[in-house]
Amino acid sequence: MKQKMTYFFSTKNSLNFSDLRTAFQFSVLCFLFSSNAFSQNTEQLFQAANQSYKQANYPKAIEQYQAIIKQNINTSELYYNLGNAYYKTDQIGFAILNYEKALKLSPEDEDILTNLKIANLKTVDRLNAVPQLAIISWWSTFV
């Protein structure tokens, strides 16, 4: 059984143009006020995270930086600071991950490149090249 489809702009309950314009203006105002409050809240949280970092409360700073990321805010400064906080707590893998994310957003930033190099030097599981067997090196020179 098919149901009859009703349309928003039906002839019986039609809205006039001024009602639509008022509804649109109201929705735009709501969006502007909510986005302004949202950005102020994000800025306050970023400042609080930076303050936690300055006070050497790195786990709290990590938590606050991650809360900002959960709000879909992606800046190189945010990932750089988060990488620094992870580095200070000896979570080198997470530090490298966040430095890489920051580098993707700001590829020419020297501070990010420097910290990434330092963090990579601190990795425990770096692999060194295994020397070749004598017979393999002899064969390589022969062929």
PDB file of C-alpha atoms in Angstrom:
ATOM      1  CA  MET A   1       0.000   0.000   0.000  1.00  0.00           C
ATOM      2  CA  LYS A   2       1.437   3.355  -0.981  1.00  0.00           C
ATOM      3  CA  GLN A   3       1.161   6.332   1.251  1.00  0.00           C
ATOM      4  CA  LYS A   4       0.280   9.681  -0.141  1.00  0.00           C
ATOM      5  CA  MET A   5       3.259  12.009  -0.104  1.00  0.00           C
ATOM      6  CA  THR A   6       2.641  15.408   1.420  1.00  0.00           C
ATOM      7  CA  TYR A   7       4.736  18.343   0.408  1.00  0.00           C
ATOM      8  CA  PHE A   8       5.996  21.132   2.587  1.00  0.00           C
ATOM      9  CA  PHE A   9       4.591  23.770   0.257  1.00  0.00           C
ATOM     10  CA  SER A  10       1.104  22.393  -0.089  1.00  0.00           C
ATOM     11  CA  THR A  11      -1.709  24.639  -1.238  1.00  0.00           C
ATOM     12  CA  LYS A  12      -3.654  24.274   2.009  1.00  0.00           C
ATOM     13  CA  ASN A  13      -0.923  25.225   4.486  1.00  0.00           C
ATOM     14  CA  SER A  14       1.386  27.411   2.470  1.00  0.00           C
ATOM     15  CA  LEU A  15       3.833  29.739   4.148  1.00  0.00           C
ATOM     16  CA  ASN A  16       4.293  33.187   2.787  1.00  0.00           C
ATOM     17  CA  PHE A  17       7.677  34.603   1.835  1.00  0.00           C
ATOM     18  CA  SER A  18       8.051  36.770   4.941  1.00  0.00           C
ATOM     19  CA  ASP A  19       7.616  33.720   7.200  1.00  0.00           C
ATOM     20  CA  LEU A  20      10.353  31.884   5.327  1.00  0.00           C
ATOM     21  CA  ARG A  21      12.627  34.910   5.439  1.00  0.00           C
ATOM     22  CA  THR A  22      12.062  35.308   9.184  1.00  0.00           C
ATOM     23  CA  ALA A  23      12.763  31.615   9.771  1.00  0.00           C
ATOM     24  CA  PHE A  24      15.939  31.872   7.688  1.00  0.00           C
ATOM     25  CA  GLN A  25      17.125  34.977   9.540  1.00  0.00           C
ATOM     26  CA  PHE A  26      16.455  33.292  12.862  1.00  0.00           C
ATOM     27  CA  SER A  27      18.409  30.181  11.861  1.00  0.00           C
ATOM     28  CA  VAL A  28      21.338  32.303  10.652  1.00  0.00           C
ATOM     29  CA  LEU A  29      21.390  34.235  13.933  1.00  0.00           C
ATOM     30  CA  CYS A  30      21.282  31.007  15.928  1.00  0.00           C
ATOM     31  CA  PHE A  31      24.171  29.646  13.893  1.00  0.00           C
ATOM     32  CA  LEU A  32      26.258  32.783  14.351  1.00  0.00           C
ATOM     33  CA  PHE A  33      25.722  32.902  18.091  1.00  0.00           C
ATOM     34  CA  SER A  34      26.399  29.200  18.528  1.00  0.00           C
ATOM     35  CA  SER A  35      29.543  29.263  16.381  1.00  0.00           C
ATOM     36  CA  ASN A  36      30.846  32.316  18.245  1.00  0.00           C
ATOM     37  CA  ALA A  37      30.267  30.609  21.596  1.00  0.00           C
ATOM     38  CA  PHE A  38      31.811  27.442  20.175  1.00  0.00           C
ATOM     39  CA  SER A  39      34.961  29.257  19.043  1.00  0.00           C
ATOM     40  CA  GLN A  40      35.285  31.073  22.366  1.00  0.00           C
ATOM     41  CA  ASN A  41      34.951  27.770  24.202  1.00  0.00           C
ATOM     42  CA  THR A  42      37.575  26.196  21.942  1.00  0.00           C
ATOM     43  CA  GLU A  43      39.943  29.120  22.411  1.00  0.00           C
ATOM     44  CA  GLN A  44      39.503  28.955  26.186  1.00  0.00           C
ATOM     45  CA  LEU A  45      40.163  25.221  26.148  1.00  0.00           C
ATOM     46  CA  PHE A  46      43.290  25.740  24.036  1.00  0.00           C
ATOM     47  CA  GLN A  47      44.567  28.375  26.462  1.00  0.00           C
ATOM     48  CA  ALA A  48      43.792  26.069  29.406  1.00  0.00           C
ATOM     49  CA  ALA A  49      45.685  23.236  27.715  1.00  0.00           C
ATOM     50  CA  ASN A  50      48.667  25.521  27.105  1.00  0.00           C
ATOM     51  CA  GLN A  51      48.546  26.583  30.753  1.00  0.00           C
ATOM     52  CA  SER A  52      48.485  22.947  31.876  1.00  0.00           C
ATOM     53  CA  TYR A  53      51.513  22.308  29.676  1.00  0.00           C
ATOM     54  CA  LYS A  54      53.372  25.294  31.161  1.00  0.00           C
ATOM     55  CA  GLN A  55      52.613  23.969  34.647  1.00  0.00           C
ATOM     56  CA  ALA A  56      54.096  20.585  33.637  1.00  0.00           C
ATOM     57  CA  ASN A  57      50.712  18.888  33.975  1.00  0.00           C
ATOM     58  CA  TYR A  58      51.212  17.033  30.712  1.00  0.00           C
ATOM     59  CA  PRO A  59      48.483  14.363  31.103  1.00  0.00           C
ATOM     60  CA  LYS A  60      45.885  17.080  31.655  1.00  0.00           C
ATOM     61  CA  ALA A  61      47.232  19.052  28.677  1.00  0.00           C
ATOM     62  CA  ILE A  62      46.970  15.923  26.504  1.00  0.00           C
ATOM     63  CA  GLU A  63      43.379  15.435  27.609  1.00  0.00           C
ATOM     64  CA  GLN A  64      42.499  19.049  26.841  1.00  0.00           C
ATOM     65  CA  TYR A  65      44.197  19.051  23.436  1.00  0.00           C
ATOM     66  CA  GLN A  66      42.359  15.846  22.535  1.00  0.00           C
ATOM     67  CA  ALA A  67      39.059  17.422  23.589  1.00  0.00           C
ATOM     68  CA  ILE A  68      39.707  20.188  21.067  1.00  0.00           C
ATOM     69  CA  ILE A  69      40.476  17.654  18.338  1.00  0.00           C
ATOM     70  CA  LYS A  70      37.187  15.893  19.088  1.00  0.00           C
ATOM     71  CA  GLN A  71      35.482  19.180  18.144  1.00  0.00           C
ATOM     72  CA  ASN A  72      36.943  18.754  14.631  1.00  0.00           C
ATOM     73  CA  ILE A  73      39.527  21.480  15.068  1.00  0.00           C
ATOM     74  CA  ASN A  74      42.683  20.615  13.136  1.00  0.00           C
ATOM     75  CA  THR A  75      45.577  23.052  13.242  1.00  0.00           C
ATOM     76  CA  SER A  76      49.287  22.463  13.079  1.00  0.00           C
ATOM     77  CA  GLU A  77      49.741  24.318  16.377  1.00  0.00           C
ATOM     78  CA  LEU A  78      47.301  21.988  18.107  1.00  0.00           C
ATOM     79  CA  TYR A  79      49.004  18.822  16.858  1.00  0.00           C
ATOM     80  CA  TYR A  80      52.444  20.303  17.544  1.00  0.00           C
ATOM     81  CA  ASN A  81      51.526  21.103  21.147  1.00  0.00           C
ATOM     82  CA  LEU A  82      49.927  17.694  21.592  1.00  0.00           C
ATOM     83  CA  GLY A  83      53.081  16.073  20.226  1.00  0.00           C
ATOM     84  CA  ASN A  84      55.173  18.059  22.702  1.00  0.00           C
ATOM     85  CA  ALA A  85      52.966  16.941  25.597  1.00  0.00           C
ATOM     86  CA  TYR A  86      53.260  13.317  24.525  1.00  0.00           C
ATOM     87  CA  TYR A  87      57.022  13.712  24.190  1.00  0.00           C
ATOM     88  CA  LYS A  88      57.242  15.067  27.733  1.00  0.00           C
ATOM     89  CA  THR A  89      55.383  11.985  29.020  1.00  0.00           C
ATOM     90  CA  ASP A  90      57.738   9.650  27.088  1.00  0.00           C
ATOM     91  CA  GLN A  91      54.992   8.503  24.735  1.00  0.00           C
ATOM     92  CA  ILE A  92      57.271   8.849  21.748  1.00  0.00           C
ATOM     93  CA  GLY A  93      55.030   7.003  19.293  1.00  0.00           C
ATOM     94  CA  PHE A  94      52.103   9.339  19.926  1.00  0.00           C
ATOM     95  CA  ALA A  95      54.470  12.325  19.807  1.00  0.00           C
ATOM     96  CA  ILE A  96      55.721  11.272  16.365  1.00  0.00           C
ATOM     97  CA  LEU A  97      52.162  10.684  15.157  1.00  0.00           C
ATOM     98  CA  ASN A  98      51.086  14.189  16.157  1.00  0.00           C
ATOM     99  CA  TYR A  99      54.234  15.797  14.779  1.00  0.00           C
ATOM    100  CA  GLU A 100      53.492  14.050  11.471  1.00  0.00           C
ATOM    101  CA  LYS A 101      49.928  15.404  11.509  1.00  0.00           C
ATOM    102  CA  ALA A 102      51.241  18.892  12.254  1.00  0.00           C
ATOM    103  CA  LEU A 103      53.798  18.553   9.479  1.00  0.00           C
ATOM    104  CA  LYS A 104      51.072  17.578   7.026  1.00  0.00           C
ATOM    105  CA  LEU A 105      49.258  20.843   7.816  1.00  0.00           C
ATOM    106  CA  SER A 106      52.426  22.996   7.855  1.00  0.00           C
ATOM    107  CA  PRO A 107      55.107  21.249   5.788  1.00  0.00           C
ATOM    108  CA  GLU A 108      57.652  24.081   5.989  1.00  0.00           C
ATOM    109  CA  ASP A 109      57.560  24.606   9.765  1.00  0.00           C
ATOM    110  CA  GLU A 110      61.116  24.203  11.072  1.00  0.00           C
ATOM    111  CA  ASP A 111      60.043  23.646  14.702  1.00  0.00           C
ATOM    112  CA  ILE A 112      57.878  20.690  13.716  1.00  0.00           C
ATOM    113  CA  LEU A 113      60.663  19.212  11.575  1.00  0.00           C
ATOM    114  CA  THR A 114      63.195  19.603  14.380  1.00  0.00           C
ATOM    115  CA  ASN A 115      60.987  18.042  17.039  1.00  0.00           C
ATOM    116  CA  LEU A 116      60.075  15.192  14.697  1.00  0.00           C
ATOM    117  CA  LYS A 117      63.768  14.447  14.089  1.00  0.00           C
ATOM    118  CA  ILE A 118      64.487  14.510  17.824  1.00  0.00           C
ATOM    119  CA  ALA A 119      61.552  12.218  18.560  1.00  0.00           C
ATOM    120  CA  ASN A 120      62.640   9.787  15.843  1.00  0.00           C
ATOM    121  CA  LEU A 121      66.113   9.624  17.392  1.00  0.00           C
ATOM    122  CA  LYS A 122      64.557   8.602  20.687  1.00  0.00           C
ATOM    123  CA  THR A 123      62.705   5.587  19.312  1.00  0.00           C
ATOM    124  CA  VAL A 124      63.812   2.335  20.866  1.00  0.00           C
ATOM    125  CA  ASP A 125      63.013  -0.010  18.039  1.00  0.00           C
ATOM    126  CA  ARG A 126      65.121   1.587  15.335  1.00  0.00           C
ATOM    127  CA  LEU A 127      66.379  -1.043  12.952  1.00  0.00           C
ATOM    128  CA  ASN A 128      69.974  -1.032  11.857  1.00  0.00           C
ATOM    129  CA  ALA A 129      70.998  -2.592   8.597  1.00  0.00           C
ATOM    130  CA  VAL A 130      72.348  -6.116   9.010  1.00  0.00           C
ATOM    131  CA  PRO A 131      75.778  -6.525   7.411  1.00  0.00           C
ATOM    132  CA  GLN A 132      75.877  -8.741   4.357  1.00  0.00           C
ATOM    133  CA  LEU A 133      77.532 -12.115   4.421  1.00  0.00           C
ATOM    134  CA  ALA A 134      80.915 -12.236   2.753  1.00  0.00           C
ATOM    135  CA  ILE A 135      79.701 -14.543   0.024  1.00  0.00           C
ATOM    136  CA  ILE A 136      76.803 -12.215  -0.846  1.00  0.00           C
ATOM    137  CA  SER A 137      79.054  -9.173  -1.083  1.00  0.00           C
ATOM    138  CA  TRP A 138      81.523 -11.211  -3.177  1.00  0.00           C
ATOM    139  CA  TRP A 139      78.694 -12.322  -5.485  1.00  0.00           C
ATOM    140  CA  SER A 140      77.438  -8.735  -5.813  1.00  0.00           C
ATOM    141  CA  THR A 141      80.838  -7.520  -6.946  1.00  0.00           C
ATOM    142  CA  PHE A 142      81.219 -10.457  -9.348  1.00  0.00           C
ATOM    143  CA  VAL A 143      77.837  -9.968 -11.030  1.00  0.00           C
TER     144      VAL A 143
END
